[in-house]
């Protein structure tokens, strides 16, 4: 059994360099969240005719799961371990709504990588686990690590340099994230499909790629200097740049609802009142508000008052993915 926490990108990944290897076209920087996590158990069994994936007690499609398990079986074969020839039962639970832009694939595939490697008897290091998780979902490569993590786009044709690593321990700069949930349902277009459509159709895609390294360098400097205003402004800017790319994709990727927009205005109003708070939004309608721990309760109250916000949860920065037993 393994637990991996969700993460929120401050400088975002959108677009693939190599679809088969699931390497990203741009690097990304995220914070791992302690309040949102996935628990996953992997059991390799003889006599099982196929892999099975059970999420919150319901049987789910196994394609991406089996892809990651195949890589684990490949490692196991090279070590002469029995899991090499066995199918597996994977059971998973999220402590937050699945598929609604709360990065369930990030925590999900990071937990799967750690649980499957452990169940197979492999001793993989953080980089190897990050690469394994990336094959399930790009953002999952970052959830192997706690605190602040950076994913490298890499240049190697085999994907061996496309992994994440920790930039800063969570204890070194405690921040809070208020997650405003505006919708509990599944999102309409998943990230994989959406980012491929952006690459194929948006006239902004080239500019997105060209400006990524500047944003990454600025964010690294903001984290190094513990400059919260710079981190926050850059996070909002990068988020809105991503959503400009999404909006100019054909057909348009409009992930926001009315409450998403109202929450963005509420964050700006908080800043006008002197509360340093900054929003970021992924491929879904939820709004994550970055703030200092001492302001988290104020930000939570402000978010809970936004019409259409069902719930506002406070999270600190989370730990690395780890085995539970
Ligand atoms: C907007 O990691 O879900 O959350 O690699 O195709 O599974 P796949 O995509 P995924 O995309 C995440 C996109 C994002 C930004 C981010 O987390 O960096």
PDB file of C-alpha atoms in Angstrom, residues 148 168-177 226 228 291-294 315-317:
ATOM      1  CA  UNK A 148       8.287  22.067  -4.194  1.00  0.00           C
ATOM      2  CA  UNK A 168      12.771  22.633  -1.792  1.00  0.00           C
ATOM      3  CA  UNK A 169      11.625  20.716   1.259  1.00  0.00           C
ATOM      4  CA  UNK A 170       8.122  21.605   2.472  1.00  0.00           C
ATOM      5  CA  UNK A 171       9.500  22.576   5.897  1.00  0.00           C
ATOM      6  CA  UNK A 172      11.828  25.144   4.323  1.00  0.00           C
ATOM      7  CA  UNK A 173       8.978  27.411   3.184  1.00  0.00           C
ATOM      8  CA  UNK A 174       5.534  26.602   4.568  1.00  0.00           C
ATOM      9  CA  UNK A 175       2.789  27.852   2.264  1.00  0.00           C
ATOM     10  CA  UNK A 176      -0.939  27.145   2.199  1.00  0.00           C
ATOM     11  CA  UNK A 177      -3.284  26.380  -0.670  1.00  0.00           C
ATOM     12  CA  UNK A 226      11.209  32.891  -0.691  1.00  0.00           C
ATOM     13  CA  UNK A 228       5.849  35.018  -2.182  1.00  0.00           C
ATOM     14  CA  UNK A 291      -1.470  32.090   0.385  1.00  0.00           C
ATOM     15  CA  UNK A 292       0.625  32.301   3.530  1.00  0.00           C
ATOM     16  CA  UNK A 293      -0.426  29.907   6.327  1.00  0.00           C
ATOM     17  CA  UNK A 294      -1.467  32.812   8.596  1.00  0.00           C
ATOM     18  CA  UNK A 315      -4.033  22.412   2.568  1.00  0.00           C
ATOM     19  CA  UNK A 316      -0.430  22.749   3.598  1.00  0.00           C
ATOM     20  CA  UNK A 317       2.433  21.383   1.536  1.00  0.00           C
TER      21      UNK A 317
END
